[in-house]
Amino acid sequence: QGYSQGDGIFTVPRSGVYVFTWTIAVSSSGWSVVDIVLNVEILGAGNTHAPQGLNSSTGIVVVSADAGDHVYVRIQENGNNVINSNARGRSSFSGWLLF
C-alpha cells in the first residue's frame, strides 16, 4: 500500500526487514546504471548494456527499514533514454515485508 505510481517511491508502512528487487531492461545500443536507495543511502547498484537486441539486469537487497522511510530505484546514468517496459522486456521494482 505504500507505493506511489506518480513518483515511483515506496514509503515503508511499518518498521521491519524488507526485501526489494528491481529489473531494468534496455534495448539495442543502450545502457543503464541504477541505484536502489533507502532515503539517501545507496543500498545496491546494477548496470546493464545491450550492444544488440535487448538485455536486462536484476538486483535484490534485504534491509531493515523504519516506518516512513522512502525506498526507490534511481537511474544514475542512462544512454539514449533506453529504459524499456514492453512486450520484449519489463522494467520493474517490487518489495515485500519479510518480518
mmCIF file of C-alpha atoms in Angstrom:
data_model
loop_
_atom_site.group_PDB
_atom_site.id
_atom_site.type_symbol
_atom_site.label_atom_id
_atom_site.label_comp_id
_atom_site.label_asym_id
_atom_site.label_seq_id
_atom_site.Cartn_x
_atom_site.Cartn_y
_atom_site.Cartn_z
ATOM 1 C CA GLN A 1 0.000 0.000 0.000
ATOM 2 C CA GLY A 2 2.996 2.330 0.219
ATOM 3 C CA TYR A 3 3.964 2.553 -3.467
ATOM 4 C CA SER A 4 3.331 5.825 -5.306
ATOM 5 C CA GLN A 5 2.836 5.379 -9.045
ATOM 6 C CA GLY A 6 3.323 9.107 -9.531
ATOM 7 C CA ASP A 7 6.963 9.220 -8.452
ATOM 8 C CA GLY A 8 7.947 5.539 -8.048
ATOM 9 C CA ILE A 9 8.749 5.894 -4.342
ATOM 10 C CA PHE A 10 7.768 3.248 -1.809
ATOM 11 C CA THR A 11 7.011 4.659 1.640
ATOM 12 C CA VAL A 12 7.581 1.964 4.277
ATOM 13 C CA PRO A 13 4.238 1.452 6.101
ATOM 14 C CA ARG A 14 5.671 -0.302 9.161
ATOM 15 C CA SER A 15 9.133 -0.997 10.538
ATOM 16 C CA GLY A 16 10.700 -4.353 9.737
ATOM 17 C CA VAL A 17 13.018 -6.238 7.419
ATOM 18 C CA TYR A 18 12.127 -5.842 3.750
ATOM 19 C CA VAL A 19 13.250 -7.479 0.518
ATOM 20 C CA PHE A 20 13.436 -5.228 -2.543
ATOM 21 C CA THR A 21 14.156 -6.296 -6.098
ATOM 22 C CA TRP A 22 14.441 -4.448 -9.377
ATOM 23 C CA THR A 23 14.930 -5.284 -13.039
ATOM 24 C CA ILE A 24 15.995 -2.789 -15.686
ATOM 25 C CA ALA A 25 15.590 -3.664 -19.367
ATOM 26 C CA VAL A 26 17.443 -1.780 -22.097
ATOM 27 C CA SER A 27 17.340 -2.014 -25.879
ATOM 28 C CA SER A 28 19.893 -2.071 -28.690
ATOM 29 C CA SER A 29 22.982 0.051 -28.187
ATOM 30 C CA GLY A 30 21.638 1.127 -24.805
ATOM 31 C CA TRP A 31 22.981 1.022 -21.291
ATOM 32 C CA SER A 32 21.844 2.000 -17.840
ATOM 33 C CA VAL A 33 23.294 2.266 -14.328
ATOM 34 C CA VAL A 34 20.806 2.262 -11.442
ATOM 35 C CA ASP A 35 20.895 2.530 -7.646
ATOM 36 C CA ILE A 36 18.353 1.321 -5.126
ATOM 37 C CA VAL A 37 18.116 3.926 -2.382
ATOM 38 C CA LEU A 38 16.780 3.996 1.187
ATOM 39 C CA ASN A 39 16.168 7.677 1.993
ATOM 40 C CA VAL A 40 19.607 8.937 0.849
ATOM 41 C CA GLU A 41 21.659 5.740 1.395
ATOM 42 C CA ILE A 42 22.541 3.645 -1.655
ATOM 43 C CA LEU A 43 21.719 0.014 -0.787
ATOM 44 C CA GLY A 44 22.799 -1.545 -4.052
ATOM 45 C CA ALA A 45 23.506 -0.819 -7.693
ATOM 46 C CA GLY A 46 23.368 -2.533 -11.023
ATOM 47 C CA ASN A 47 24.045 -1.941 -14.657
ATOM 48 C CA THR A 48 23.107 -3.423 -17.957
ATOM 49 C CA HIS A 49 24.272 -2.978 -21.520
ATOM 50 C CA ALA A 50 22.644 -4.165 -24.725
ATOM 51 C CA PRO A 51 25.027 -3.849 -27.675
ATOM 52 C CA GLN A 52 22.414 -5.682 -29.794
ATOM 53 C CA GLY A 53 18.842 -6.712 -29.095
ATOM 54 C CA LEU A 54 17.566 -6.474 -25.536
ATOM 55 C CA ASN A 55 19.288 -7.091 -22.216
ATOM 56 C CA SER A 56 18.315 -6.698 -18.569
ATOM 57 C CA SER A 57 19.800 -6.843 -15.098
ATOM 58 C CA THR A 58 18.168 -7.702 -11.788
ATOM 59 C CA GLY A 59 19.212 -6.896 -8.239
ATOM 60 C CA ILE A 60 17.931 -7.778 -4.792
ATOM 61 C CA VAL A 61 18.594 -6.332 -1.333
ATOM 62 C CA VAL A 62 17.431 -7.198 2.181
ATOM 63 C CA VAL A 63 17.279 -4.225 4.544
ATOM 64 C CA SER A 64 15.900 -3.114 7.884
ATOM 65 C CA ALA A 65 13.620 -0.110 7.318
ATOM 66 C CA ASP A 66 11.581 2.129 9.598
ATOM 67 C CA ALA A 67 8.023 3.309 9.059
ATOM 68 C CA GLY A 68 8.087 6.425 6.891
ATOM 69 C CA ASP A 69 11.383 5.586 5.142
ATOM 70 C CA HIS A 70 11.477 6.034 1.360
ATOM 71 C CA VAL A 71 12.835 3.368 -0.998
ATOM 72 C CA TYR A 72 13.228 3.906 -4.728
ATOM 73 C CA VAL A 73 15.250 2.986 -7.811
ATOM 74 C CA ARG A 74 17.256 5.878 -9.213
ATOM 75 C CA ILE A 75 18.695 5.967 -12.708
ATOM 76 C CA GLN A 76 22.250 7.121 -12.179
ATOM 77 C CA GLU A 77 23.329 7.053 -15.816
ATOM 78 C CA ASN A 78 21.383 6.271 -18.917
ATOM 79 C CA GLY A 79 22.265 6.252 -22.598
ATOM 80 C CA ASN A 80 19.722 7.487 -25.115
ATOM 81 C CA ASN A 81 16.593 7.103 -22.921
ATOM 82 C CA VAL A 82 16.623 3.340 -23.288
ATOM 83 C CA ILE A 83 14.744 2.040 -20.233
ATOM 84 C CA ASN A 84 12.156 -0.397 -21.600
ATOM 85 C CA SER A 85 8.939 -1.824 -20.276
ATOM 86 C CA ASN A 86 7.100 -3.505 -23.103
ATOM 87 C CA ALA A 87 6.377 -6.963 -24.504
ATOM 88 C CA ARG A 88 10.091 -7.515 -25.234
ATOM 89 C CA GLY A 89 11.301 -6.672 -21.726
ATOM 90 C CA ARG A 90 9.825 -5.383 -18.481
ATOM 91 C CA SER A 91 11.484 -2.998 -16.056
ATOM 92 C CA SER A 92 10.165 -3.420 -12.523
ATOM 93 C CA PHE A 93 10.576 -2.535 -8.852
ATOM 94 C CA SER A 94 8.989 -4.612 -6.109
ATOM 95 C CA GLY A 95 9.349 -5.436 -2.451
ATOM 96 C CA TRP A 96 7.786 -7.188 0.496
ATOM 97 C CA LEU A 97 7.910 -7.294 4.269
ATOM 98 C CA LEU A 98 9.999 -10.292 5.349
ATOM 99 C CA PHE A 99 9.410 -9.978 9.101
#
